[in-house]
Amino acid sequence: MSERAPHTPFLKMHGLGNDFVIFDARRRTLDFDAGLVRRLASRRRGIGFDQMIVLRPSTRADAFMEIWNADGSEVAACGNATRCVGKLLIAEHGGDKATIETKAGLLSAVRADERISVNMGPARLDWQEIPLAHAADTLHIPYAMGMLDDPVAVNMGNPHVVFFVEDADAVPLGELGPQIETDPLFPERTNVSVASVKNGHIRLRVWERGAGITEACGTAACAATVAAFRRGLTDRHATVELDGGTLEVVWLPDGSVQMTGDAVLTYAGEVAL
């Protein structure tokens, strides 16, 4: 990092157990690389997180949100992190809403009682937008891995494949997730979800690209709701139950996806970088 301080402040937050370290670089110089991110992500030798967030100045929004996975890769979108950052910015400005710039576009966050509701932008459904390595019907991709087959692909600012199964908890996701994530069909790798649907309720487990199995993934919940509606399994609104808790997701008529859930500040700290 340039202009390193002996100790750099950070916030630790989580959305349904999907945890983040947040650095504020809007008024100070903070530069990161993949090696430093991996060191900070270590739960034994660093702080530990699923994703690291860096807030930077924006001329289009209240802040720009830079997102790093625990493996040191950068991504364009993260739903749970958007809720956490939205909560911080709303509290900072003393209002009820905030706008966040990301590599996936502008996202909005609003206060919803004790929770935060964010609009994650449009669901992208064309094979080139996922992206896939070759043309395919994203509603029924001719793909199988182990006990999983026939997934739906959705891009929510990052690529997702959703497999509908009888019992999501019975799937060996820790074994199959990394194989699917890195399959050549997905040139930018992919997030992998297994979903069971009953009465408009989606039970969802997620292997997150660059992070592994996580307690919750907001963009995966959005992707699963879009996929379930496209398959005729739910209407446009669904309750999504993840390992860490529940999200309410709506695929709006304008094509964007709105997600509502908790965002929790765990603690504030300082770290030597």
CSV table of C-alpha atoms in Angstrom, one decimal, residues 3 13 32 43 122 125 160 171 186 198 211 236 256 271:
chain,number,residue,atom,x,y,z
A,3,GLU,CA,1.3,6.1,2.3
A,13,MET,CA,-20.1,-6.2,9.0
A,32,PHE,CA,-4.6,-3.1,-2.4
A,43,ARG,CA,-9.2,-16.2,9.5
A,122,PRO,CA,-31.3,-5.8,-14.1
A,125,LEU,CA,-30.2,-13.6,-19.2
A,160,HIS,CA,-24.6,-17.5,-11.4
A,171,VAL,CA,-26.2,-31.9,-2.2
A,186,PHE,CA,-17.8,-20.4,-17.5
A,198,LYS,CA,-42.0,-25.2,-2.1
A,211,ALA,CA,-15.0,-17.5,-1.5
A,236,ARG,CA,-41.9,-12.7,-9.0
A,256,SER,CA,-34.5,-5.1,-12.0
A,271,VAL,CA,-5.1,-3.3,11.3
